[in-house]
Short mmCIF file of C-alpha atoms and ligand atoms in Angstrom, two decimals:
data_model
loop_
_atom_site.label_atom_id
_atom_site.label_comp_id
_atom_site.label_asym_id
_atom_site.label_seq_id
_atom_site.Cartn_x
_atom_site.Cartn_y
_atom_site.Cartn_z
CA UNK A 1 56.21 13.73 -17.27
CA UNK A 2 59.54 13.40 -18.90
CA UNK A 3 61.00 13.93 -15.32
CA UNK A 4 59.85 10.73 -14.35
CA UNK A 5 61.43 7.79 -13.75
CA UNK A 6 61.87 4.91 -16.42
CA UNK A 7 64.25 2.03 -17.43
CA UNK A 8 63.21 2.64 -20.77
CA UNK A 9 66.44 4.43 -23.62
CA UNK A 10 62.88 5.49 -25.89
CA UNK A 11 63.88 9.31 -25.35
CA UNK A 12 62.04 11.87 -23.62
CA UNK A 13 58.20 11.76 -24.36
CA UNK A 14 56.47 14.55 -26.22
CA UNK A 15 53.79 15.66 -23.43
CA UNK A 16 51.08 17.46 -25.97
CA UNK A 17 51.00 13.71 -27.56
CA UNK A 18 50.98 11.78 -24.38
CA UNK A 19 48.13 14.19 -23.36
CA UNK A 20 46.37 13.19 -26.46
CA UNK A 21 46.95 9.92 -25.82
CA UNK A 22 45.56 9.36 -22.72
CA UNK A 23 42.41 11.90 -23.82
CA UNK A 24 42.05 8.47 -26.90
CA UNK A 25 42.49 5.91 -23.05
CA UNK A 26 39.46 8.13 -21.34
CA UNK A 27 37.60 8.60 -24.68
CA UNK A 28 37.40 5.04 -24.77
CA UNK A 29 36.77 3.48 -21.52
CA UNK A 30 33.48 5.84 -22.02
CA UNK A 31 32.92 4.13 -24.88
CA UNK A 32 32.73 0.84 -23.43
CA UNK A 33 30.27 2.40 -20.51
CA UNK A 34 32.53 3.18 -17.81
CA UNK A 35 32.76 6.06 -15.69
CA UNK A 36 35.27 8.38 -15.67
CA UNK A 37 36.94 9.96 -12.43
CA UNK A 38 39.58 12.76 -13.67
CA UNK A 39 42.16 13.53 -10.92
CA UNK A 40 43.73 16.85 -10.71
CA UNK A 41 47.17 17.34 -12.36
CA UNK A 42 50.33 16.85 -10.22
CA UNK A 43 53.04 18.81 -11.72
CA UNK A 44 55.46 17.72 -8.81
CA UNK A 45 54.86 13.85 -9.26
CA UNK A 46 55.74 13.30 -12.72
CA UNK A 47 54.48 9.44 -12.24
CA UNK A 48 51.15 10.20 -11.32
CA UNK A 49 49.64 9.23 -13.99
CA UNK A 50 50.53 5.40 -13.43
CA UNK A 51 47.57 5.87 -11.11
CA UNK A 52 47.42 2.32 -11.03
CA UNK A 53 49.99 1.58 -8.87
CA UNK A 54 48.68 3.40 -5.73
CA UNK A 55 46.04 0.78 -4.74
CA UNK A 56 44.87 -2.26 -5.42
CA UNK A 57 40.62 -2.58 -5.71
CA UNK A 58 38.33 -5.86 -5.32
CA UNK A 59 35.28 -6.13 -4.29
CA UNK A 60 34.06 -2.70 -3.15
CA UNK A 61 37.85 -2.47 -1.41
CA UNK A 62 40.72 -0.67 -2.20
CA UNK A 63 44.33 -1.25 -0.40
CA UNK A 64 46.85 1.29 -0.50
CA UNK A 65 50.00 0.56 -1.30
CA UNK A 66 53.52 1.60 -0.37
CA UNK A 67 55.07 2.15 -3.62
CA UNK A 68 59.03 1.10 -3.87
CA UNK A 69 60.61 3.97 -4.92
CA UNK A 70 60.49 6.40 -2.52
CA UNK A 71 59.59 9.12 -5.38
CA UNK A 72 55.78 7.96 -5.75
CA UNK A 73 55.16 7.46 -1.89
CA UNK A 74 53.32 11.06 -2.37
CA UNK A 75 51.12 9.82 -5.09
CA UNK A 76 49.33 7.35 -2.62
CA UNK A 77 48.02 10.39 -0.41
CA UNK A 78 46.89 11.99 -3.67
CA UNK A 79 44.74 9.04 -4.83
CA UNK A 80 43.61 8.09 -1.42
CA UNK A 81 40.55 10.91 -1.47
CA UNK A 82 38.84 9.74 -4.40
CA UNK A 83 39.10 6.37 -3.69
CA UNK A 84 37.77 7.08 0.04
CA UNK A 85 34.45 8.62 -1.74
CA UNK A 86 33.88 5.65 -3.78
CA UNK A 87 34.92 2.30 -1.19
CA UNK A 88 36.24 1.27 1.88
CA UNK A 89 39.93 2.14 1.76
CA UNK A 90 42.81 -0.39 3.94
CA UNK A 91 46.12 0.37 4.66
CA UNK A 92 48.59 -1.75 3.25
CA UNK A 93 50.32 -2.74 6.87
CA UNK A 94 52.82 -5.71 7.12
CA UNK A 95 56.10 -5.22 7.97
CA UNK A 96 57.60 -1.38 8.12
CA UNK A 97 59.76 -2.16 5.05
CA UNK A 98 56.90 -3.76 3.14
CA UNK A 99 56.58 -2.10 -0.64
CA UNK A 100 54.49 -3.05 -2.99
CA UNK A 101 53.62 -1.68 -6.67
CA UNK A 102 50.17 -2.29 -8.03
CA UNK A 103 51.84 -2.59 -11.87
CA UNK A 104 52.89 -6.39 -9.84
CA UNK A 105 49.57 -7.20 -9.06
CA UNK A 106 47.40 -9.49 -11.29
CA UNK A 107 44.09 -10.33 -10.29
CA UNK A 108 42.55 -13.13 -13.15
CA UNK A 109 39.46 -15.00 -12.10
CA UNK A 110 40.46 -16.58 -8.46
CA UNK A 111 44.46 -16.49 -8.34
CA UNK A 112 45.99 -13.23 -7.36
CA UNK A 113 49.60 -13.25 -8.83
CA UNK A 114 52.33 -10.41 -7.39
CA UNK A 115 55.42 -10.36 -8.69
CA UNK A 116 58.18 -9.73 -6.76
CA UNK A 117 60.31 -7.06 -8.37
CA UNK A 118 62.86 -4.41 -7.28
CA UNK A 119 59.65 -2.38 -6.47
CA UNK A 120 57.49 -4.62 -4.60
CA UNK A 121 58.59 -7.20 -1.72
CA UNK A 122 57.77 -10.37 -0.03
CA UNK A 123 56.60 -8.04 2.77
CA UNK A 124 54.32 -6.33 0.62
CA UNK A 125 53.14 -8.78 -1.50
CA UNK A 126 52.57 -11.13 2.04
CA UNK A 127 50.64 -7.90 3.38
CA UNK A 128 48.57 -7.51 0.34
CA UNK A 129 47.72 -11.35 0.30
CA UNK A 130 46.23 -11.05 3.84
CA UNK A 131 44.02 -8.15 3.33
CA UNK A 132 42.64 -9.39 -0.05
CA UNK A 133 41.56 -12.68 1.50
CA UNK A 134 40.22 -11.28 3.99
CA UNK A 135 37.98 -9.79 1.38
CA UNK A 136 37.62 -12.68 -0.47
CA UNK A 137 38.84 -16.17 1.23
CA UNK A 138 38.52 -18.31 -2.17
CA UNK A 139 41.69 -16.13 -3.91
CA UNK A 140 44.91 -17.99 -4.00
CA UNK A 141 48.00 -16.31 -3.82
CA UNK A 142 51.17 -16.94 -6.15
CA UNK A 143 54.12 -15.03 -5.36
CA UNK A 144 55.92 -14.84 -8.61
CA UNK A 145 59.80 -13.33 -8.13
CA UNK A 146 60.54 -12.40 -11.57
CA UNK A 147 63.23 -10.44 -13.44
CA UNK A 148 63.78 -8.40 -16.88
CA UNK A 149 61.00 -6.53 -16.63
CA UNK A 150 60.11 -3.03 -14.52
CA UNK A 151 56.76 -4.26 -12.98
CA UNK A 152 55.12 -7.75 -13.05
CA UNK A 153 52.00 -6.51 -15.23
CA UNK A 154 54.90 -5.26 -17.89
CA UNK A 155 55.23 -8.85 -18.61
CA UNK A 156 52.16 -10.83 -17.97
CA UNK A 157 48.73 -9.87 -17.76
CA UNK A 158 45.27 -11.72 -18.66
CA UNK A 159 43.48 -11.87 -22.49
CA UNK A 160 41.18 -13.70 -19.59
CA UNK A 161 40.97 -15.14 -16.00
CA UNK A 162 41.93 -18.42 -17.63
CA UNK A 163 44.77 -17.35 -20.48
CA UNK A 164 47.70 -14.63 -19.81
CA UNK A 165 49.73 -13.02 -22.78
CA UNK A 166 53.67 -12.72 -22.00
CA UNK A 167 56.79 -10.88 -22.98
CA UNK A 168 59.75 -13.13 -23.33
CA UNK A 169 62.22 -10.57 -22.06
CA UNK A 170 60.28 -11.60 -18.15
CA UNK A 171 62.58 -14.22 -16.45
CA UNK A 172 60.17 -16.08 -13.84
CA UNK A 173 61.24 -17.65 -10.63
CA UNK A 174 58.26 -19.79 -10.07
CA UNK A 175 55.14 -21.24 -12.35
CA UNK A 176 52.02 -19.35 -13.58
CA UNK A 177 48.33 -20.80 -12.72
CA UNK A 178 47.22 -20.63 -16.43
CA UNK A 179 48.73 -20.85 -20.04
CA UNK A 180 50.49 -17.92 -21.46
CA UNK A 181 50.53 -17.15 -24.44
CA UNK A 182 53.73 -15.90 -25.32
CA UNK A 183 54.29 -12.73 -27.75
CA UNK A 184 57.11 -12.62 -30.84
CA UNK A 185 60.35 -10.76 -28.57
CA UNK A 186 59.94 -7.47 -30.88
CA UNK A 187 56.40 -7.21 -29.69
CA UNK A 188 56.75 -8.28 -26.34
CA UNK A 189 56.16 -4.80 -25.43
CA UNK A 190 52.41 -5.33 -25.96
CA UNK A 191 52.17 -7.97 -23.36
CA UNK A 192 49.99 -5.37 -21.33
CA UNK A 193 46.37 -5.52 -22.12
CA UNK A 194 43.12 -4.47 -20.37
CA UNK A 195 39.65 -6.12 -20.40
CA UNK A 196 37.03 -3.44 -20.10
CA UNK A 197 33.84 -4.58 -19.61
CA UNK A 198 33.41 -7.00 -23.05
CA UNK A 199 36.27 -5.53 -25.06
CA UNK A 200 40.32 -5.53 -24.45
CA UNK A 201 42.41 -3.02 -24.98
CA UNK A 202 45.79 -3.84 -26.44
CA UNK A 203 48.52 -1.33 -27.78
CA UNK A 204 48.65 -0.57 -31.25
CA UNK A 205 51.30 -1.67 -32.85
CA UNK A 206 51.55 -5.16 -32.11
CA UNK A 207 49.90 -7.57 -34.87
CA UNK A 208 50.49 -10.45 -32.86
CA UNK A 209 48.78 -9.34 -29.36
CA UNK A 210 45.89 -8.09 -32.22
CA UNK A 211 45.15 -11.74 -33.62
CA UNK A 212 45.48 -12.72 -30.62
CA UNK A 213 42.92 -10.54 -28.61
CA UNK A 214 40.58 -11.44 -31.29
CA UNK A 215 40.43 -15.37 -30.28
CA UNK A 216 39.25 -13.88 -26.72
CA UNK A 217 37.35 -10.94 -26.85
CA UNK A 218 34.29 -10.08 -29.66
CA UNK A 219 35.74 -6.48 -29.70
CA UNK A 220 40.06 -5.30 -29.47
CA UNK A 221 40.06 -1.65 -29.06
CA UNK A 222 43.54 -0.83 -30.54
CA UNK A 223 45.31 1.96 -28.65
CA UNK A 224 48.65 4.52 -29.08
CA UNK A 225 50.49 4.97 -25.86
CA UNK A 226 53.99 5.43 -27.28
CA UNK A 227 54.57 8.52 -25.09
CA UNK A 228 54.00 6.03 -22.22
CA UNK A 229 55.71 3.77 -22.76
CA UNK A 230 58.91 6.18 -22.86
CA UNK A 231 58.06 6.15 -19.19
CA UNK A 232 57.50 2.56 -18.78
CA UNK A 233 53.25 2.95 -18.81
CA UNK A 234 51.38 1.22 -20.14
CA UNK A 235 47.51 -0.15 -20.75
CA UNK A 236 46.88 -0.54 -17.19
CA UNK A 237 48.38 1.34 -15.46
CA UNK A 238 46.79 4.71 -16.38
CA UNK A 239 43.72 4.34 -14.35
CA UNK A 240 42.44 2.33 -11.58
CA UNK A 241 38.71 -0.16 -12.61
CA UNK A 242 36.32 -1.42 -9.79
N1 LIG B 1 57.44 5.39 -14.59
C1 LIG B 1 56.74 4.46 -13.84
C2 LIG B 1 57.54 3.89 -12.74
O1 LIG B 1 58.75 3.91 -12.79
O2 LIG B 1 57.02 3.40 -11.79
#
């Protein structure tokens, strides 16, 4: 894991608490009723456990993407067999030097926001625009460029379809479809959350993404992913929901 790459200067994570970690992320998706698909280890792709930036799912479909650094290309072929058992899985296509990263890809209620990023391109996000409506006509696409951030979803994600929680440190090139609700700078980190089922997950750590989870959802699971976060993970990315 600690062979992975990161923009983060958090050190090198401690892999026996990252493992206990992410048993606390499985441990409690269960919790809230999901069902949990383990993938085998991949000692060779230390960023395999962002599993969530190999595809992007809605409605019974799953895309593949065409990750932007060259390192994780591999993890798409790795993913693609479980997904293939569970949906219909789509190429990406678009143009040959289309990328994309999931981690840019927001879907909240009807507007599907991807941020354009030094992972994921207009190509991509263009290509993953067109096969998503062709799944589901009523989304509207944003294309968001953004800076100061790895991926999109490191910066902005959704307490709900109609109210986003953000990390100052993201420099946006073009306007958001709802509020955001924007998080003190030192805890900007916590900007990722997940909605599972009725509760949201938000990182530990963060008092203001806390109170603020609490005016949205009638249970906040608090959770550690400090090992994570070394590598630039975070609440979402670690698994893939349909
Ligand atoms: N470590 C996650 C990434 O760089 O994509």
């Amino acid at each position: 894991m600690g062979e992975g790459l990161t923009t983060q200067a958090l050190g090198r994570p401690d892999v026996e608490r990252a493992a206990a970690q992410h048993r606390q992320y499985v441990d409690a998706l269960r919790a809230e009723g999901v069902e949990v698909h383990r993938l085998p280890a991949l000692p060779s792709l230390p960023d395999s456990p962002f599993v969530e930036d190999t595809a992007v799912l809605h409605r019974g479909v799953a895309v593949l993407t065409r990750p932007g650094a060259a390192a994780r290309r591999p993890e798409v072929d790795a993913v693609r067999p479980a997904l293939e058992r569970e949906m219909e899985v789509q190429e990406l296509g678009g143009p040959v030097d289309a990328t994309l990263d999931a981690g840019d890809v927001l879907l909240a209620g009807r507007n599907l926001l991807i941020g354009i990023s030094t992972r994921t391109n207009r190509g991509g996000a263009e290509a993953l625009a067109h096969r998503l409506r062709a799944v589901d006509p009523e989304l509207r696409a944003h294309v968001v460029p953004f800076s100061g951030l790895l991926h999109f979803k490191s910066g902005v994600t959704a307490l709900r379809p109609d109210a986003l929680v953000g990390d100052p440190r993201i420099q946006l090139g073009a306007s958001l479809p709802a509020p955001v609700h924007w998080l003190p700078a030192a805890e900007g980190f916590a900007a990722n959350v997940l909605p599972v089922n009725e509760a949201l997950f938000v990182l530990a750590g963060s008092p203001a993404v806390a109170s603020l989870a609490h005016r949205y959802a009638a249970k906040v699971v608090p959770l550690d992913l400090s090992e994570f976060r070394k590598m630039d993970g975070s609440l979402t990315c670690l698994s893939l929901l349909w």
